[in-house]
Amino acid sequence: MLFTPRQHLLFFGSLPLDYSFWFAKQILDQNNSNISLAFLVLAQNLVKNPFDKTHFQTVESLLGKVAIDHGYKGWLIENKEQIKKFWGLTTDKILSLLEATKNDPAVLKRIFFENNHPHIRWHILFRIWRLGDADLLKNLGQIFAKECDYFRVLWNWIKFRLDLDIDITLEKRNRTYLDYNLLAEIFFKQGEVEEAVKYWLLSLKFDPSQIYLIYRIYESFQISNLPNVNDYNIHIVLYTYNKLDTTFRTLNSLLNSDIGNSKITLLNNGSTKFSPSILEDKIKQLDGFNKINLIHLPVNIGAPAARNWLWNLPDSQEADFVVFLDDDVLLPHEWLKFYIQDFLNFPDIVVVGPKVVNPNGLRTIQYVFRYFQEIGRYKIRFTANSPEQIDWGQYDYRRPCLSVMGCCHMFDVRRWKQKQIPWFDVRFSPSQVDDLEHDLQIWLQGGEVLYDGRVEVMHLQDAGKNAIKDRASWAHVWGNHMKMEAKFNEKELSVINTRVVEEEKKYFRKIFKEIRDILPFNAVDFVSFLMKQKI
């Protein structure tokens, strides 16, 4: 197993709520001197769910043994007597009850009204949040916020994600890192970067284990002087199969973003549900349709071959950058400027990809950066495509990584050719794993992959478990995964993993060094402490 609790903090910046106890136990079982780390892992998640008696008492018992300064002591003392009133139901019992719902929103709603215990309602609301059911979360959240004061800050987070009005003069009593982070996000969204940084620094002082805030603070100083898109020769390519309406939405989003004079090519990959003329007529409804070069194929050649076809077009080979888009994405306005900046700032990257969110009102996380979880002989396991579905801003920054999602990724043509990166492997037709495997090839050939969480792309199709419904589809996915496992030997996988980890660490050291002087002392101490740990 490659990933440890320490690495999870370094790579993902925070720990999932449901796994904090497991991580803390792993930490303490390996080395009892890591009490400070275990405490911060547990305390951070206790704020998100304060109603479990065992969780609260465990954090309380570790309080006097923590060697790193933090802000939890006052919060624990101030809230204990009130929270004790709600003890009784354990998290295990609640999870057992809710597992039977199979996350059916109607069933969760029924249980919410049948049980008025705050601990049960808290877990129900978190599940609905992860499901992305914005209307149900809004309705039930309003009810619970009136009944439970401890839900106040989470309710404000929900309103922030729903673009509802928020009172930013949140009372200062009982403020935690969640309050500070929310205030930072509000100011950052309004363009008040200095105010955002102020609150991120206060949040780090409260809880120095929030590694991702170091990235966020660094990135806040990098958003000015974005490059001019028209200074570069860019070819944006996409292929479609039987998706008339979503392709139209994607092209409309693309044309309404800042792409300057970039060329666009759409490959109709043998669609059978509409004729070429219907697709052409649909595209002509778009403002700027004359920028789109349309190619029709008589048969579906699969995703890898379609990518290779588009890559080998003269407009691609003569370009500075080639962007591959899926036919079901919605793009932010300045996505291309950020991507160009990435290639200017990172001289060794061959490809960059975005933060991907689900098509719901809460814009829950669908896909971020991935690493190896476990490797061996004919064995490759990856970290989750979305370690946490709820968006706390924990992925809105840049970092080298093993792989990014291929729904909107951009390649440097010159670097691809210099590194002799192979084409996409047609053995993965019609789709699945081809872009992931290609990222591994980039690392193996001496290139690098970058994740840019500043670019938030909405993927109109769920790329996770919900996208696959039948056994045949699962068989295809696992079949392609096994093909990928057979392509790389243990030495190659080890080389790839070593390069990825070293580049990620090197980048973190760089940004930490650049902003170290403005960080709270306890955050500096925590980073130094964490880098020395072997767990």
Coordinates of C-alpha atoms in Angstrom, one line a residue:
M1 CA 0.0 0.0 0.0
L2 CA 1.6 3.3 -1.1
F3 CA -0.7 5.8 0.5
T4 CA -0.4 6.4 4.2
P5 CA -2.2 9.0 6.4
R6 CA 0.7 11.4 6.2
Q7 CA 0.8 11.1 2.4
H8 CA -3.0 11.6 2.3
L9 CA -2.6 14.9 4.1
L10 CA 0.2 16.0 1.9
F11 CA -1.5 15.0 -1.3
F12 CA -5.1 15.8 -0.6
G13 CA -4.8 18.4 2.1
S14 CA -7.6 17.1 4.3
L15 CA -9.1 13.8 5.4
P16 CA -12.6 12.5 4.5
L17 CA -15.1 12.9 7.4
D18 CA -16.1 9.2 7.3
Y19 CA -12.5 8.0 7.6
S20 CA -11.0 10.2 10.2
F21 CA -11.2 7.6 13.0
W22 CA -9.5 5.0 10.8
F23 CA -6.7 7.4 9.8
A24 CA -6.2 8.4 13.4
K25 CA -6.0 4.8 14.5
Q26 CA -3.4 4.1 11.7
I27 CA -1.4 7.0 12.9
L28 CA -1.4 6.0 16.6
D29 CA -0.8 2.3 15.9
Q30 CA 2.4 3.1 13.9
N31 CA 3.9 5.6 16.3
N32 CA 2.4 6.9 19.5
S33 CA 4.5 10.0 19.3
N34 CA 2.2 11.2 16.5
I35 CA -0.6 12.2 18.9
S36 CA -0.6 15.8 17.5
L37 CA -1.4 14.6 14.0
A38 CA -4.0 12.2 15.2
F39 CA -5.6 14.9 17.3
L40 CA -5.8 17.4 14.4
V41 CA -7.3 14.7 12.1
L42 CA -10.0 13.9 14.6
A43 CA -10.7 17.5 15.7
Q44 CA -11.0 18.8 12.2
N45 CA -13.8 16.3 11.5
L46 CA -15.4 16.7 14.9
V47 CA -16.3 20.3 14.0
K48 CA -18.1 18.9 10.9
N49 CA -20.0 16.4 13.1
P50 CA -19.8 17.2 16.9
F51 CA -22.5 14.7 18.0
D52 CA -20.6 11.4 18.4
K53 CA -19.8 10.9 22.1
T54 CA -16.8 8.6 21.4
H55 CA -15.4 11.0 18.8
F56 CA -15.7 14.0 21.1
Q57 CA -14.2 12.2 24.2
T58 CA -11.3 10.9 22.1
V59 CA -10.4 14.4 20.9
E60 CA -10.8 15.7 24.5
S61 CA -8.5 12.9 25.9
L62 CA -5.8 13.8 23.4
L63 CA -6.0 17.6 24.0
G64 CA -3.4 17.8 26.7
K65 CA -0.9 15.8 24.7
V66 CA -0.8 17.9 21.6
A67 CA 2.6 19.6 20.9
I68 CA 1.4 21.9 18.1
D69 CA -0.6 25.1 18.7
H70 CA -4.2 25.1 17.6
G71 CA -7.6 26.7 18.3
Y72 CA -9.7 23.7 19.3
K73 CA -9.3 23.9 23.0
G74 CA -11.6 26.9 23.4
W75 CA -14.2 25.4 21.0
L76 CA -14.2 22.1 23.0
I77 CA -14.6 23.8 26.4
E78 CA -17.2 26.3 25.1
N79 CA -19.4 23.7 23.4
K80 CA -19.1 20.5 25.5
E81 CA -22.1 21.0 27.8
Q82 CA -24.5 21.9 25.0
I83 CA -23.3 19.0 22.8
K84 CA -23.6 16.5 25.6
K85 CA -27.3 16.9 25.4
F86 CA -27.3 15.2 22.0
W87 CA -25.2 12.2 22.9
G88 CA -26.8 8.8 22.8
L89 CA -26.8 7.6 19.2
T90 CA -23.5 6.4 17.9
T91 CA -22.2 7.0 14.4
D92 CA -22.0 3.2 13.7
K93 CA -25.7 2.8 14.5
I94 CA -26.7 5.7 12.4
L95 CA -24.6 4.6 9.4
S96 CA -26.2 1.1 9.7
L97 CA -29.6 2.7 9.6
L98 CA -28.8 4.9 6.6
E99 CA -27.0 2.2 4.6
A100 CA -30.4 0.5 4.2
T101 CA -31.7 3.6 2.4
K102 CA -29.3 3.0 -0.6
N103 CA -29.0 6.8 -0.7
D104 CA -32.6 7.1 -2.0
P105 CA -33.4 10.8 -1.5
A106 CA -37.1 10.0 -0.8
V107 CA -36.2 7.5 1.9
L108 CA -33.6 9.8 3.4
K109 CA -36.3 12.6 3.5
R110 CA -38.7 10.3 5.2
I111 CA -36.2 9.3 7.9
F112 CA -35.3 12.9 8.4
F113 CA -38.9 13.7 9.4
E114 CA -39.4 10.5 11.4
N115 CA -36.3 11.1 13.5
N116 CA -35.7 14.5 15.1
H117 CA -32.4 13.6 16.7
P118 CA -29.7 16.0 15.5
H119 CA -27.1 13.3 15.0
I120 CA -29.3 11.4 12.5
R121 CA -30.4 14.5 10.7
W122 CA -26.8 15.7 10.5
H123 CA -25.7 12.5 8.7
I124 CA -28.8 12.6 6.4
L125 CA -28.0 16.1 5.3
F126 CA -24.4 15.2 4.5
R127 CA -25.5 12.3 2.4
I128 CA -28.0 14.5 0.5
W129 CA -25.2 17.0 0.0
R130 CA -22.9 14.4 -1.5
L131 CA -25.7 13.2 -3.7
G132 CA -26.0 16.8 -5.0
D133 CA -29.7 17.1 -4.5
A134 CA -29.8 20.8 -4.2
D135 CA -33.5 21.3 -3.7
L136 CA -33.9 18.7 -1.0
L137 CA -30.8 19.9 0.8
K138 CA -32.1 23.5 0.7
N139 CA -35.5 22.5 2.1
L140 CA -34.2 20.2 4.9
G141 CA -31.3 22.4 5.7
Q142 CA -33.5 25.4 6.4
I143 CA -35.5 23.3 8.9
F144 CA -32.4 22.0 10.6
A145 CA -30.6 25.3 10.7
K146 CA -33.5 26.7 12.8
E147 CA -33.4 23.8 15.2
C148 CA -29.6 23.3 15.6
D149 CA -27.2 26.2 16.1
Y150 CA -24.2 23.9 15.4
F151 CA -25.5 23.5 11.8
R152 CA -25.2 27.3 11.3
V153 CA -21.8 27.4 9.6
L154 CA -22.6 24.3 7.4
W155 CA -25.9 25.9 6.4
N156 CA -24.0 29.0 5.3
W157 CA -21.6 26.8 3.3
I158 CA -24.6 25.2 1.6
K159 CA -26.1 28.6 0.8
F160 CA -22.7 29.7 -0.6
R161 CA -22.7 26.7 -3.0
L162 CA -26.3 27.4 -4.0
D163 CA -25.4 31.1 -4.6
L164 CA -27.9 32.2 -1.9
D165 CA -27.4 35.3 0.2
I166 CA -25.2 34.9 3.2
D167 CA -24.6 37.1 6.2
I168 CA -20.9 37.5 6.2
T169 CA -21.0 39.2 9.6
L170 CA -21.0 35.8 11.1
E171 CA -20.8 36.0 14.9
K172 CA -17.3 35.8 16.1
R173 CA -18.1 33.6 19.0
N174 CA -17.4 29.9 18.3
R175 CA -15.6 30.6 15.1
T176 CA -13.7 27.6 13.7
Y177 CA -11.7 26.9 10.6
L178 CA -14.9 26.3 8.7
D179 CA -16.1 29.8 9.4
Y180 CA -12.8 31.3 8.4
N181 CA -12.6 29.2 5.2
L182 CA -16.1 30.2 4.2
L183 CA -15.3 33.9 4.7
A184 CA -12.2 33.4 2.6
E185 CA -14.2 31.8 -0.2
I186 CA -16.8 34.6 -0.2
F187 CA -14.1 37.3 -0.4
F188 CA -12.2 35.4 -3.1
K189 CA -15.3 35.0 -5.2
Q190 CA -15.8 38.7 -5.0
G191 CA -12.2 39.4 -6.1
E192 CA -11.1 40.7 -2.7
V193 CA -8.0 38.5 -2.6
E194 CA -6.3 40.2 0.3
E195 CA -9.3 39.7 2.6
A196 CA -9.5 36.0 1.4
V197 CA -5.8 35.5 2.3
K198 CA -6.4 37.1 5.7
Y199 CA -9.1 34.5 6.6
W200 CA -7.2 31.6 5.2
L201 CA -4.3 32.6 7.5
L202 CA -6.7 32.7 10.5
S203 CA -8.0 29.3 9.5
L204 CA -4.5 27.9 9.4
K205 CA -3.7 29.3 12.8
F206 CA -6.8 27.6 14.1
D207 CA -6.0 24.3 12.4
P208 CA -2.5 24.1 10.9
S209 CA -3.1 20.6 9.3
Q210 CA -5.0 22.1 6.4
I211 CA -2.2 21.7 3.9
Y212 CA -4.4 22.6 0.9
L213 CA -4.7 26.2 2.3
I214 CA -1.0 26.6 1.6
Y215 CA -1.6 25.9 -2.0
R216 CA -4.7 28.2 -2.0
I217 CA -2.7 31.1 -0.5
Y218 CA 0.1 30.7 -3.0
E219 CA -2.3 30.5 -5.9
S220 CA -4.0 33.7 -4.8
F221 CA -0.8 35.6 -5.8
Q222 CA -0.6 34.0 -9.2
I223 CA -3.9 35.1 -10.8
S224 CA -2.8 38.4 -12.3
N225 CA -1.2 38.9 -15.7
L226 CA -2.9 36.0 -17.4
P227 CA -1.6 35.5 -21.0
N228 CA -3.3 36.6 -24.2
V229 CA -4.9 33.6 -25.9
N230 CA -4.3 35.1 -29.4
D231 CA -0.5 35.0 -28.8
Y232 CA -0.6 31.3 -29.3
N233 CA -1.7 28.8 -32.1
I234 CA -4.3 26.6 -30.4
H235 CA -6.4 23.8 -31.9
I236 CA -9.5 22.7 -29.9
V237 CA -10.7 19.3 -30.9
L238 CA -13.6 17.0 -29.8
Y239 CA -15.4 14.0 -31.1
T240 CA -19.1 13.0 -30.6
Y241 CA -21.2 9.9 -30.9
N242 CA -25.0 10.2 -30.7
K243 CA -25.0 13.2 -28.4
L244 CA -26.7 15.9 -30.5
D245 CA -28.0 18.2 -27.7
T246 CA -25.1 17.9 -25.3
T247 CA -22.6 18.5 -28.1
F248 CA -24.6 21.6 -29.0
R249 CA -24.4 22.7 -25.3
T250 CA -20.6 22.0 -25.2
L251 CA -20.0 24.0 -28.4
N252 CA -22.1 26.9 -27.2
S253 CA -20.2 26.9 -23.9
L254 CA -16.9 26.7 -25.8
L255 CA -17.8 29.6 -28.1
N256 CA -18.9 31.8 -25.2
S257 CA -15.6 31.3 -23.4
D258 CA -12.4 33.3 -24.2
I259 CA -10.8 31.2 -26.9
G260 CA -9.7 34.1 -29.1
N261 CA -8.8 32.9 -32.6
S262 CA -8.4 29.2 -31.6
K263 CA -9.4 26.7 -34.3
I264 CA -12.1 24.2 -33.6
T265 CA -12.6 20.7 -35.1
L266 CA -15.5 18.4 -34.3
L267 CA -15.3 14.8 -35.4
N268 CA -18.7 13.1 -35.8
N269 CA -17.6 9.6 -34.8
G270 CA -20.1 7.6 -36.8
S271 CA -23.3 8.8 -35.0
T272 CA -26.3 6.7 -35.8
K273 CA -29.1 8.6 -34.0
F274 CA -29.0 11.6 -36.3
S275 CA -27.7 12.2 -39.8
P276 CA -24.7 14.4 -40.7
S277 CA -27.1 17.1 -42.1
I278 CA -29.0 17.3 -38.8
L279 CA -25.8 17.8 -36.9
E280 CA -24.7 20.5 -39.4
D281 CA -28.0 22.3 -39.2
K282 CA -27.9 22.2 -35.4
I283 CA -24.4 23.7 -35.3
K284 CA -25.4 26.5 -37.6
Q285 CA -27.7 27.7 -34.8
L286 CA -24.6 28.7 -32.8
D287 CA -23.1 32.2 -32.9
G288 CA -19.7 31.7 -34.3
F289 CA -20.5 28.4 -36.0
N290 CA -18.3 29.3 -38.9
K291 CA -15.3 28.7 -36.6
I292 CA -16.1 25.0 -36.4
N293 CA -14.6 22.5 -38.9
L294 CA -16.8 19.5 -39.0
I295 CA -15.6 16.0 -40.1
H296 CA -18.0 13.0 -40.5
L297 CA -16.9 9.4 -40.2
P298 CA -19.2 6.6 -41.5
V299 CA -18.4 4.4 -38.5
N300 CA -17.5 4.8 -34.8
I301 CA -13.8 4.2 -34.5
G302 CA -13.7 4.5 -30.7
A303 CA -12.3 7.2 -28.4
P304 CA -8.6 6.4 -28.7
A305 CA -8.6 6.3 -32.5
A306 CA -10.7 9.4 -32.7
R307 CA -8.2 11.2 -30.5
N308 CA -5.3 10.0 -32.7
W309 CA -7.2 11.1 -35.8
L310 CA -7.7 14.6 -34.4
W311 CA -4.1 14.7 -33.1
N312 CA -2.7 14.0 -36.5
L313 CA -4.6 16.7 -38.4
P314 CA -2.4 19.4 -39.9
D315 CA -4.0 22.1 -37.6
S316 CA -3.0 20.0 -34.6
Q317 CA 0.6 19.3 -35.7
E318 CA 1.2 22.9 -36.5
A319 CA -0.3 24.2 -33.2
D320 CA 1.4 25.3 -30.0
F321 CA -1.3 23.5 -28.0
V322 CA -4.0 21.0 -28.7
V323 CA -7.1 20.8 -26.4
F324 CA -9.2 17.6 -26.3
L325 CA -12.7 18.2 -25.1
D326 CA -15.5 15.7 -24.4
D327 CA -18.8 16.4 -26.1
D328 CA -20.6 16.9 -22.8
V329 CA -18.8 19.6 -20.8
L330 CA -19.5 23.2 -19.8
L331 CA -16.5 25.5 -19.5
P332 CA -15.6 28.6 -17.4
H333 CA -14.9 31.8 -19.3
E334 CA -11.1 32.0 -18.8
W335 CA -10.2 28.3 -18.7
L336 CA -7.8 28.6 -21.7
K337 CA -5.8 31.5 -20.2
F338 CA -5.2 29.5 -17.1
Y339 CA -4.1 26.5 -19.1
I340 CA -1.6 28.6 -21.1
Q341 CA -0.3 30.1 -17.9
D342 CA 0.3 26.5 -16.6
F343 CA 2.6 25.7 -19.6
L344 CA 4.5 28.9 -19.1
N345 CA 5.0 28.2 -15.3
F346 CA 5.7 24.5 -15.5
P347 CA 8.4 23.8 -18.2
D348 CA 8.2 20.0 -18.1
I349 CA 4.4 19.4 -18.2
V350 CA 3.0 17.8 -21.3
V351 CA -0.7 17.9 -20.3
V352 CA -2.9 19.8 -17.9
G353 CA -6.4 18.9 -16.8
P354 CA -9.2 20.5 -14.7
K355 CA -11.3 20.1 -11.6
V356 CA -14.4 18.4 -12.7
V357 CA -17.8 18.9 -11.1
N358 CA -21.2 17.1 -11.4
P359 CA -24.2 18.7 -13.2
N360 CA -26.2 19.6 -10.0
G361 CA -27.0 22.7 -8.1
L362 CA -24.3 22.0 -5.6
R363 CA -21.6 21.3 -8.2
T364 CA -20.3 18.4 -6.2
I365 CA -16.8 17.0 -7.0
Q366 CA -16.7 14.4 -9.7
Y367 CA -13.0 14.1 -10.5
V368 CA -9.7 15.8 -9.4
F369 CA -6.1 14.5 -9.4
R370 CA -5.2 10.8 -9.0
Y371 CA -2.2 8.9 -7.8
F372 CA -1.2 5.3 -7.4
Q373 CA -2.8 3.7 -4.3
E374 CA -1.1 0.3 -4.8
I375 CA 1.1 -1.2 -7.5
G376 CA 2.6 -4.6 -8.1
R377 CA 2.9 -7.4 -10.6
Y378 CA -0.1 -7.0 -12.9
K379 CA -1.6 -4.7 -10.3
I380 CA -2.5 -1.0 -10.5
R381 CA -4.9 0.6 -8.0
F382 CA -5.5 4.3 -8.1
T383 CA -6.6 6.8 -5.5
A384 CA -10.3 7.8 -5.7
N385 CA -11.2 10.2 -8.5
S386 CA -13.0 12.3 -5.9
P387 CA -11.7 11.7 -2.3
E388 CA -14.5 14.0 -1.1
Q389 CA -17.6 15.0 -3.1
I390 CA -18.4 18.1 -1.0
D391 CA -16.5 21.1 -2.2
W392 CA -14.9 23.1 0.6
G393 CA -12.4 24.7 -1.9
Q394 CA -9.9 21.9 -1.0
Y395 CA -9.1 21.2 -4.7
D396 CA -8.9 24.7 -6.2
Y397 CA -5.2 25.0 -6.9
R398 CA -2.4 23.5 -9.1
R399 CA -0.2 20.5 -8.4
P400 CA 1.7 17.8 -10.4
C401 CA -0.1 14.5 -10.2
L402 CA -0.2 11.1 -11.8
S403 CA -3.3 11.7 -13.9
V404 CA -6.1 14.1 -14.7
M405 CA -9.5 13.6 -16.3
G406 CA -9.5 13.7 -20.0
C407 CA -12.8 15.6 -20.5
C408 CA -10.9 18.9 -21.0
H409 CA -7.1 18.5 -21.2
M410 CA -4.6 20.5 -23.1
F411 CA -1.3 19.2 -24.6
D412 CA 1.9 21.0 -25.5
V413 CA 2.6 19.8 -29.0
R414 CA 6.3 20.5 -29.0
R415 CA 6.9 18.8 -25.7
W416 CA 4.8 15.8 -26.7
K417 CA 7.0 15.3 -29.8
Q418 CA 10.3 16.0 -27.8
K419 CA 9.4 13.4 -25.2
Q420 CA 8.2 10.9 -28.0
I421 CA 4.9 10.4 -26.2
P422 CA 3.0 7.5 -27.9
W423 CA -0.5 8.0 -29.3
F424 CA -3.6 6.9 -27.4
D425 CA -3.7 3.1 -27.4
V426 CA -6.5 1.8 -29.6
R427 CA -6.7 -1.4 -27.5
F428 CA -8.8 0.6 -25.1
S429 CA -11.6 1.1 -27.6
P430 CA -14.3 2.2 -27.6
S431 CA -13.4 4.0 -24.4
Q432 CA -12.4 3.8 -20.7
V433 CA -8.9 4.0 -19.3
D434 CA -7.3 5.3 -22.6
D435 CA -6.6 8.8 -21.2
L436 CA -5.5 7.6 -17.8
E437 CA -3.0 5.1 -19.4
H438 CA -1.8 7.9 -21.7
D439 CA -0.9 10.0 -18.6
L440 CA 1.2 7.1 -17.3
Q441 CA 3.0 7.0 -20.6
I442 CA 3.8 10.7 -20.3
W443 CA 5.5 10.2 -16.9
L444 CA 7.3 7.1 -18.2
Q445 CA 8.7 9.1 -21.1
G446 CA 10.0 11.8 -18.9
G447 CA 7.1 14.3 -19.1
E448 CA 4.8 15.5 -16.4
V449 CA 1.1 15.9 -15.8
L450 CA -0.5 18.9 -14.0
Y451 CA -3.8 19.4 -12.3
D452 CA -5.3 22.9 -12.4
G453 CA -8.1 23.2 -9.9
R454 CA -8.6 26.8 -10.9
V455 CA -10.4 25.6 -14.0
E456 CA -13.8 24.1 -13.0
V457 CA -15.4 22.1 -15.7
M458 CA -18.9 20.7 -15.4
H459 CA -19.1 17.2 -16.9
L460 CA -22.7 16.5 -18.0
Q461 CA -22.2 12.8 -17.6
D462 CA -21.3 11.1 -14.4
A463 CA -17.9 9.5 -14.9
G464 CA -18.0 7.5 -11.7
K465 CA -19.9 4.4 -10.5
N466 CA -23.3 6.0 -11.3
A467 CA -22.3 6.0 -15.0
I468 CA -22.2 2.2 -15.3
K469 CA -25.4 0.2 -14.8
D470 CA -25.0 -3.3 -16.3
R471 CA -22.6 -6.2 -16.0
A472 CA -21.4 -5.9 -19.6
S473 CA -20.3 -2.3 -19.0
W474 CA -18.4 -3.2 -15.9
A475 CA -16.8 -6.1 -17.7
H476 CA -15.5 -3.7 -20.4
V477 CA -14.1 -1.3 -17.8
W478 CA -12.3 -4.0 -15.9
G479 CA -11.2 -5.6 -19.1
N480 CA -9.5 -2.4 -20.1
H481 CA -8.0 -2.0 -16.6
M482 CA -6.5 -5.4 -16.9
K483 CA -5.0 -4.5 -20.3
M484 CA -3.4 -1.5 -18.7
E485 CA -2.0 -3.6 -15.8
A486 CA -0.4 -5.9 -18.3
K487 CA 1.3 -3.0 -20.2
F488 CA 3.5 -1.9 -17.3
N489 CA 6.0 -4.0 -15.4
E490 CA 6.8 -3.5 -11.7
K491 CA 10.0 -1.5 -12.5
E492 CA 8.2 0.9 -14.8
L493 CA 5.4 1.5 -12.3
S494 CA 8.0 2.1 -9.5
V495 CA 9.8 4.6 -11.8
I496 CA 6.5 6.4 -12.6
N497 CA 5.5 6.5 -8.9
T498 CA 8.9 7.8 -7.7
R499 CA 8.9 10.6 -10.3
V500 CA 5.3 11.7 -9.5
V501 CA 5.9 11.8 -5.7
E502 CA 9.2 13.6 -6.1
E503 CA 7.8 16.2 -8.4
E504 CA 4.8 16.8 -6.2
K505 CA 7.1 17.2 -3.1
K506 CA 9.4 19.5 -5.0
Y507 CA 6.6 21.7 -6.0
F508 CA 5.2 21.8 -2.5
R509 CA 8.6 22.7 -1.0
K510 CA 8.8 25.5 -3.6
I511 CA 5.4 27.1 -2.8
F512 CA 6.0 26.6 1.0
K513 CA 9.3 28.4 0.8
E514 CA 7.8 31.3 -1.2
I515 CA 5.0 32.0 1.3
R516 CA 6.5 30.7 4.5
D517 CA 7.1 34.2 6.0
I518 CA 3.4 35.0 6.0
L519 CA 2.2 31.7 7.4
P520 CA 1.3 31.4 11.1
F521 CA 4.1 29.9 13.2
N522 CA 2.1 26.8 14.1
A523 CA 1.4 26.1 10.4
V524 CA 5.2 26.3 9.7
D525 CA 5.8 24.0 12.6
F526 CA 3.2 21.5 11.4
V527 CA 4.6 21.3 7.9
S528 CA 8.1 20.7 9.3
F529 CA 6.7 18.1 11.6
L530 CA 4.7 16.3 8.9
M531 CA 7.6 16.2 6.4
K532 CA 9.7 14.3 9.0
Q533 CA 7.1 11.7 9.8
K534 CA 7.5 8.1 8.4
I535 CA 3.8 7.2 8.7

